[in-house]
PDB file of C-alpha atoms and ligand atoms in Angstrom:
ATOM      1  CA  UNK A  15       0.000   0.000   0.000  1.00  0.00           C
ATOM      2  CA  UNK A  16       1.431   3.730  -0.593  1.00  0.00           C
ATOM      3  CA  UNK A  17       2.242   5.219   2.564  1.00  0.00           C
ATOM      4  CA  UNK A  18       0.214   7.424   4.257  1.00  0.00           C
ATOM      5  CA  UNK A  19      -0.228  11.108   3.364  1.00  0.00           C
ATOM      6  CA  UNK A  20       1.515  12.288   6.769  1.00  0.00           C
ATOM      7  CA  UNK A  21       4.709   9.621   5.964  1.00  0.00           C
ATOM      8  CA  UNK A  22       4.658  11.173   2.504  1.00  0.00           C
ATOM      9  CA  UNK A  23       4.601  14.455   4.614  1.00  0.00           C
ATOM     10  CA  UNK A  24       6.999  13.511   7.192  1.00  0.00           C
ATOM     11  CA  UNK A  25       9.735  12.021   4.399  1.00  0.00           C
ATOM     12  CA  UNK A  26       9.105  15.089   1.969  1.00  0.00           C
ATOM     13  CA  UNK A  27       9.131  18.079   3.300  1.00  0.00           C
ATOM     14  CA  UNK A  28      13.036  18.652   3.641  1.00  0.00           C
ATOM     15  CA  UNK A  29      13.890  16.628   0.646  1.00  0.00           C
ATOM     16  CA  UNK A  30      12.676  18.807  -1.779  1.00  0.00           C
ATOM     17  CA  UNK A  31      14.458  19.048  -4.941  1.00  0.00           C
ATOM     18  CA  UNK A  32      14.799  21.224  -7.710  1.00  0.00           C
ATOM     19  CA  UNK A  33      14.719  19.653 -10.965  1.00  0.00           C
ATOM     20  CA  UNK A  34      16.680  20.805 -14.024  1.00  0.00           C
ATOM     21  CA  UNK A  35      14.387  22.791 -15.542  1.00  0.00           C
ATOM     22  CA  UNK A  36      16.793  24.945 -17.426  1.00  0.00           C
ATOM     23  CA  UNK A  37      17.495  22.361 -18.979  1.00  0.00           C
ATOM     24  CA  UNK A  38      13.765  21.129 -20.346  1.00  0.00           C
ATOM     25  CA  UNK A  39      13.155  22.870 -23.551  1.00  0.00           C
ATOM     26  CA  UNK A  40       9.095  22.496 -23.336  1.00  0.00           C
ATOM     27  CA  UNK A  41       9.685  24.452 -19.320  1.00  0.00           C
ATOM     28  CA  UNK A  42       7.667  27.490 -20.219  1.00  0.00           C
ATOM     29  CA  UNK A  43       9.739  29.841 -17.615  1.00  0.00           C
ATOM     30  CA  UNK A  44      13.200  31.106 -16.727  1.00  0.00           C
ATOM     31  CA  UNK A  45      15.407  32.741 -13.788  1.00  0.00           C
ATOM     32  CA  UNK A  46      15.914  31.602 -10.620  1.00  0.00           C
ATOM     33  CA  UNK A  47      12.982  29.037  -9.603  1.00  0.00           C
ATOM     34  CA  UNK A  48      12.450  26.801  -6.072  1.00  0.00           C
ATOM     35  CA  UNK A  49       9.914  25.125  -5.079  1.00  0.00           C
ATOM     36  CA  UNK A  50       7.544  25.963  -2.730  1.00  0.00           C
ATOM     37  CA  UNK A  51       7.161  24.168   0.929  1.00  0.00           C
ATOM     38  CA  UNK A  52       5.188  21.261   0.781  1.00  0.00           C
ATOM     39  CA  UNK A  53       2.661  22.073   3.220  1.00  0.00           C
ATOM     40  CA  UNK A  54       1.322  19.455   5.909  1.00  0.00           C
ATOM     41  CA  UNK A  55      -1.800  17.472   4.665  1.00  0.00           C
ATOM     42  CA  UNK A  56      -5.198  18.230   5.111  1.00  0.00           C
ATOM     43  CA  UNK A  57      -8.034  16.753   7.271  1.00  0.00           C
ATOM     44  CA  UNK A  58     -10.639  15.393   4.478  1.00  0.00           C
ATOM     45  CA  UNK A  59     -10.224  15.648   0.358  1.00  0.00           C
ATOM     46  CA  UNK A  60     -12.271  19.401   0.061  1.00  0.00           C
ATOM     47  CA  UNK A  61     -15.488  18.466  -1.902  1.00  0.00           C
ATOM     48  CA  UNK A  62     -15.193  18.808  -6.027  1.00  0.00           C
ATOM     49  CA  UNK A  63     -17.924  20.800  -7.467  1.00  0.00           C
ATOM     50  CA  UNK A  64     -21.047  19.103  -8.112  1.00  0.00           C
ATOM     51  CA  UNK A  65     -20.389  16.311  -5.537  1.00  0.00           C
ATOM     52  CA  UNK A  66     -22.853  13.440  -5.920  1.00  0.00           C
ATOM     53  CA  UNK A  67     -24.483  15.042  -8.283  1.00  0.00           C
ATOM     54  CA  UNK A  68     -25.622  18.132  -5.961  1.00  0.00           C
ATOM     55  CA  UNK A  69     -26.073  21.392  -7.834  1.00  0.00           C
ATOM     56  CA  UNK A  70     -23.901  19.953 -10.677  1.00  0.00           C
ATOM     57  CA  UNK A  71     -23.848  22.204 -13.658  1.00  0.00           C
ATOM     58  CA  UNK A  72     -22.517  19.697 -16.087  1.00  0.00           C
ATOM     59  CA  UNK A  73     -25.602  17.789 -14.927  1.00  0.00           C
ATOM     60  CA  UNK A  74     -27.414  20.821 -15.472  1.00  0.00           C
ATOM     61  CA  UNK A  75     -26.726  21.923 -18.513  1.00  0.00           C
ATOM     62  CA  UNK A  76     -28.928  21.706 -21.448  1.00  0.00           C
ATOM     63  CA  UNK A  77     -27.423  19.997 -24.689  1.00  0.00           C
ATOM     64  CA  UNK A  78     -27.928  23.331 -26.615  1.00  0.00           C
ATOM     65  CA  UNK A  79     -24.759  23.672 -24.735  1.00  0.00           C
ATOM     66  CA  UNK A  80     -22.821  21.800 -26.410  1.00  0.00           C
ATOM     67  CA  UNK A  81     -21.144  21.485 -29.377  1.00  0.00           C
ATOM     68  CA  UNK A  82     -21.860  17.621 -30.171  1.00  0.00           C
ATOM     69  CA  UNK A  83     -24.338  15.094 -28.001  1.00  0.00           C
ATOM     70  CA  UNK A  84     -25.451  11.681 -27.875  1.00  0.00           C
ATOM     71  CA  UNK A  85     -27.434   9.653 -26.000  1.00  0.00           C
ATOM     72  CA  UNK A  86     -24.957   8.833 -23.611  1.00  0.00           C
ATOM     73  CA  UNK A  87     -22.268  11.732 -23.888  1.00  0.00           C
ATOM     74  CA  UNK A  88     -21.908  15.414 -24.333  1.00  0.00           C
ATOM     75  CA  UNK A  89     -18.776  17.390 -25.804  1.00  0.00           C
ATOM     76  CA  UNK A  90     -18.431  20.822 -24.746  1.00  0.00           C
ATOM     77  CA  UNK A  91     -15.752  23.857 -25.267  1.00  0.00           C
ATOM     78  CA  UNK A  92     -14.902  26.778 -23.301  1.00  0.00           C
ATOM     79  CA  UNK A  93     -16.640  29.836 -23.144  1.00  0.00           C
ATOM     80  CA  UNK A  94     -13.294  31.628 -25.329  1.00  0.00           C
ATOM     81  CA  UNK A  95     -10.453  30.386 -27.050  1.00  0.00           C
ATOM     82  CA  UNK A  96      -7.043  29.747 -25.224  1.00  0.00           C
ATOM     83  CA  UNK A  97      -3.617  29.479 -26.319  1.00  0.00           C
ATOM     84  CA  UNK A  98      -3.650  26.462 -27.868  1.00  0.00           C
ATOM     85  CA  UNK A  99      -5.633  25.503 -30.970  1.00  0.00           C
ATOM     86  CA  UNK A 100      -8.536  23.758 -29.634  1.00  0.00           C
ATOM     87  CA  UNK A 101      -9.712  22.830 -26.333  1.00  0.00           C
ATOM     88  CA  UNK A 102     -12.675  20.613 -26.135  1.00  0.00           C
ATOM     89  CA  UNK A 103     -14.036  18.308 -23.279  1.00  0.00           C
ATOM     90  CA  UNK A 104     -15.976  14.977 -23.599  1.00  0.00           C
ATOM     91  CA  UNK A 105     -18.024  14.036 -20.109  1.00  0.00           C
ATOM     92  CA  UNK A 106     -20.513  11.430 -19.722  1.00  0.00           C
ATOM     93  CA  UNK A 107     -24.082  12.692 -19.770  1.00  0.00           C
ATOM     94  CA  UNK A 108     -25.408  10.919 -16.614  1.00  0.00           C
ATOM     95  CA  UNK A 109     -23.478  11.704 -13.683  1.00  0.00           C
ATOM     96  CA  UNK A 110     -20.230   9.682 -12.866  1.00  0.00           C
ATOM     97  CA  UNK A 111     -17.857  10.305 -10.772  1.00  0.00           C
ATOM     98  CA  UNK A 112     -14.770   8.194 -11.888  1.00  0.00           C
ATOM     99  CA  UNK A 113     -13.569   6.303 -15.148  1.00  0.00           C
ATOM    100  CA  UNK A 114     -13.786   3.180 -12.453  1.00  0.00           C
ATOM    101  CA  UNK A 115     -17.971   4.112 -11.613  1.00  0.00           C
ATOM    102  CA  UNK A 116     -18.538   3.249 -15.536  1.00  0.00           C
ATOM    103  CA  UNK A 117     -20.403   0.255 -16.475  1.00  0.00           C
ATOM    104  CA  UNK A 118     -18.953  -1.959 -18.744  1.00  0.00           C
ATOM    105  CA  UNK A 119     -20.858  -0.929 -22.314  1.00  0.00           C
ATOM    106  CA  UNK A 120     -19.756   2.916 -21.496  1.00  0.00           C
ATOM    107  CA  UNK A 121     -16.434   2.153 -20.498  1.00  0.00           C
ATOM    108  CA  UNK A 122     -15.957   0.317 -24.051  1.00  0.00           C
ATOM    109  CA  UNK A 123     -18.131   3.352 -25.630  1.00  0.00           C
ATOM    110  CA  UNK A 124     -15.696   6.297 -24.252  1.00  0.00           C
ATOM    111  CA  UNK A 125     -12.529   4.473 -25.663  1.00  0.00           C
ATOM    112  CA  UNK A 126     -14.340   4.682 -28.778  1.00  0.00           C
ATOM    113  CA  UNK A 127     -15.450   8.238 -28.927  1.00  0.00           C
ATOM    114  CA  UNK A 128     -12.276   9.445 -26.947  1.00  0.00           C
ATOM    115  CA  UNK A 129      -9.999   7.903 -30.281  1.00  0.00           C
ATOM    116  CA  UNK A 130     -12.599   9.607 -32.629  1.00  0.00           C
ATOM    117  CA  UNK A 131     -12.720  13.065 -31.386  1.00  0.00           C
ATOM    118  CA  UNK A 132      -8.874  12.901 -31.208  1.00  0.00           C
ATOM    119  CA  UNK A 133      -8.877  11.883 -34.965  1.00  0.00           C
ATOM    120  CA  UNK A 134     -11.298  14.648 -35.694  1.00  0.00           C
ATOM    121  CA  UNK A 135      -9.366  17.021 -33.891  1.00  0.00           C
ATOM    122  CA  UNK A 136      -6.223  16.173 -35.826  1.00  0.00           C
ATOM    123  CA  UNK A 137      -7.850  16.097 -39.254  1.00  0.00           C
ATOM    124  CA  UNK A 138      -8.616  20.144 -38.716  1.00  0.00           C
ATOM    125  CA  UNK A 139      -4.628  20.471 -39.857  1.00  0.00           C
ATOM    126  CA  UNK A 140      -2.029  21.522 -38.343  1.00  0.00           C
ATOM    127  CA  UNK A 141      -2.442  20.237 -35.330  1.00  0.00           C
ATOM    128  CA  UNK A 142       0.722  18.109 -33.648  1.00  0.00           C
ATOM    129  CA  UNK A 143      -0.754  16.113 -31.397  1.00  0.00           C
ATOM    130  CA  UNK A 144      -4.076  16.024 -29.276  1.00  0.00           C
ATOM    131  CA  UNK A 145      -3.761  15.240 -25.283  1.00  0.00           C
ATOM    132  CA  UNK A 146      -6.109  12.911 -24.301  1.00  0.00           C
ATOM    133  CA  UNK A 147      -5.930  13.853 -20.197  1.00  0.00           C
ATOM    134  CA  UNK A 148      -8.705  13.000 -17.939  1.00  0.00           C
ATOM    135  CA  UNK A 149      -7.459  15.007 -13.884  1.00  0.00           C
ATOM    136  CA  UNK A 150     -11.371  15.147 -12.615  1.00  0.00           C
ATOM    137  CA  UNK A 151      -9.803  17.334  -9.165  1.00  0.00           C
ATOM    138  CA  UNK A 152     -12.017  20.167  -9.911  1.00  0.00           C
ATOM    139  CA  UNK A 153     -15.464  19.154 -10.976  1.00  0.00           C
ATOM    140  CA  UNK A 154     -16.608  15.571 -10.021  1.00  0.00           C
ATOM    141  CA  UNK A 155     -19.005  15.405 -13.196  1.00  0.00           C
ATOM    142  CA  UNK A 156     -16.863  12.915 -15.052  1.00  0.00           C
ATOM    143  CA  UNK A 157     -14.795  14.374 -18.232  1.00  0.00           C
ATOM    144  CA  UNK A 158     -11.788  13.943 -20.337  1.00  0.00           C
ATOM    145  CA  UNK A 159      -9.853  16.973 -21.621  1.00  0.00           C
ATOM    146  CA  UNK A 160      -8.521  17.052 -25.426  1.00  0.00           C
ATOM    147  CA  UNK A 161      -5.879  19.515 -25.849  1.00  0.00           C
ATOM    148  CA  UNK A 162      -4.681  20.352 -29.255  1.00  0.00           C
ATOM    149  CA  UNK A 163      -1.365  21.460 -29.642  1.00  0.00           C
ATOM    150  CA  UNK A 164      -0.032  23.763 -32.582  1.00  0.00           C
ATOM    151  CA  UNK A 165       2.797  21.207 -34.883  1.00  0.00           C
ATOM    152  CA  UNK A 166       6.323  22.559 -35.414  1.00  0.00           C
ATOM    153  CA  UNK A 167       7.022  24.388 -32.478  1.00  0.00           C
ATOM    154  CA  UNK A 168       9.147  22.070 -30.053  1.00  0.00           C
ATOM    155  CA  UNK A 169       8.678  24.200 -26.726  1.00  0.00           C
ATOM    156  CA  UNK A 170       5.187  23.472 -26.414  1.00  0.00           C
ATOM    157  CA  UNK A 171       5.567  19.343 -26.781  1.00  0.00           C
ATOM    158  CA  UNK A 172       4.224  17.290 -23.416  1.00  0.00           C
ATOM    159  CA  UNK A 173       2.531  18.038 -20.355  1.00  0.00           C
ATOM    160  CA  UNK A 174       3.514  21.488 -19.976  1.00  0.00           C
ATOM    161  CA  UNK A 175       1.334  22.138 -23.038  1.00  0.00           C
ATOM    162  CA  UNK A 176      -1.575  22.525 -20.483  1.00  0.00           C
ATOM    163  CA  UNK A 177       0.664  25.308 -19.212  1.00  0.00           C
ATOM    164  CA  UNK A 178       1.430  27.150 -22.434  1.00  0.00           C
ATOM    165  CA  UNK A 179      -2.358  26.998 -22.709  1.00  0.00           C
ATOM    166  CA  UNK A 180      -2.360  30.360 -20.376  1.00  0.00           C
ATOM    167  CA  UNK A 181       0.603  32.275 -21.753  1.00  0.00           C
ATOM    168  CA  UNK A 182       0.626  32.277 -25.945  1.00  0.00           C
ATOM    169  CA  UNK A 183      -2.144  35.109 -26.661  1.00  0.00           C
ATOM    170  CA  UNK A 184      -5.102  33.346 -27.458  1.00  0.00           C
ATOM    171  CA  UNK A 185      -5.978  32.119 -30.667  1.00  0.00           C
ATOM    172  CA  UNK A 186      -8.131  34.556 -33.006  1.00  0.00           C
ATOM    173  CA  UNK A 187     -11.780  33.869 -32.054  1.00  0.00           C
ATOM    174  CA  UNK A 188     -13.200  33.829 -35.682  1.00  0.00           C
ATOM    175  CA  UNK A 189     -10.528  30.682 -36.509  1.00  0.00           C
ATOM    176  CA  UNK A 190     -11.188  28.869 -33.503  1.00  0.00           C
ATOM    177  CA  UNK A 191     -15.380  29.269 -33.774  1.00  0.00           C
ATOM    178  CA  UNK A 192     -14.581  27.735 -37.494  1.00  0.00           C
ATOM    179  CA  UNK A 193     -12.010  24.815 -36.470  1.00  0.00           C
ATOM    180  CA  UNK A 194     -15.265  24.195 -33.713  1.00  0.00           C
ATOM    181  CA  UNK A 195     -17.638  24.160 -35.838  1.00  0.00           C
ATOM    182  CA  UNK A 196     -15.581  21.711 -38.334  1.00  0.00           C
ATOM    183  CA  UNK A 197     -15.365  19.706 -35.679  1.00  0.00           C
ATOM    184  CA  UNK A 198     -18.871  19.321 -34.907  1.00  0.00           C
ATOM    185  CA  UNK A 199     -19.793  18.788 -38.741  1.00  0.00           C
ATOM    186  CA  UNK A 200     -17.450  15.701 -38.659  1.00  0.00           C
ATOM    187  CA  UNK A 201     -18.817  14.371 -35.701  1.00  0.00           C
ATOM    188  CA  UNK A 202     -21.990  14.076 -37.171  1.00  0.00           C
ATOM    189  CA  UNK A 203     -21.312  12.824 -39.641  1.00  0.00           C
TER     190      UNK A 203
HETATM  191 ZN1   ZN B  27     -23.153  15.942 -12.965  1.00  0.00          ZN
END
């Protein structure tokens, strides 16, 4: 079994290190850098919005919404565009909490959908490669993110992409409404 939070805690705190990050082209920042104290842990996990189902907006949300639906799932986008190309996020239309709460049939549906939207996504061109990340620490209403990132630019490869997300300017709102709305005419098709 992993050890406990307050071992983790215990162990952790004065063993911090510093990782190399001059040295990691895709780090998106520079000058001096430490980490921050690792603070003690916390009583209880605080509550993810729309817990159980209870004033859940996802839940709430009328398919109008979105920008694609089926029966059993919902793809949405944010309210503006972001850095990157394309954002979009693919939840489950009932209300689940974790990948592990899905019954068998909608487990094998999301692998399905989750390989076609990324296919989609890349088809809209120039597009290196779409993140298929599912983190669920915010809002409990189950979801997967699909981040597109721009091809040929080598800083903004891997994880930090999701970081990069909040400092390129974002992307001209008239080219991202038409790469979403491409995107929805594919998926219905
Ligand atoms: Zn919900």
């Amino acid at each position: 079994m992993p050890e406990t939070p307050e071992e983790l805690y215990a162990r952790a705190k004065d063993a911090l290190r510093m990782p190399p990050t001059e040295e990691w082209e895709t780090f998106p920042f520079e000058g001096e850098l430490r980490p921050r104290p690792l603070l003690p842990p916390v009583e209880r996990e605080r509550p993810r919005l729309g817990e159980g189902g209870v004033d859940c907006r996802r839940c709430a949300a009328p398919d109008d919404d979105y920008l694609w639906t089926n029966e059993h799932w919902r793809l949405w986008h944010l309210e503006k565009p972001t850095g990157l190309p394309l954002i979009v996020i693919l939840e489950s239309r009932e209300h689940y909490a974790e990948p592990g709460d899905l019954p068998d049939e909608l487990a094998a549906e999301i692998g399905v959908l989750l390989c076609r939207v990324e296919r989609e996504i890349r088809a809209l061109g120039n597009i290196g490669r779409v993140h298929v990340c599912r983190w669920g620490d915010g809002g409990e209403h189950l979801h997967w993110w699909l981040l597109a990132r721009p091809s040929r630019v080598p800083q903004l490869l891997g994880s930090f992409a999701a970081i990069w997300d909040d400092i390129l300017p974002p992307v001209p709102e008239k080219l991202w409404r038409a790469d979403l709305a491409r995107l929805a005419t594919a998926l219905r098709a």
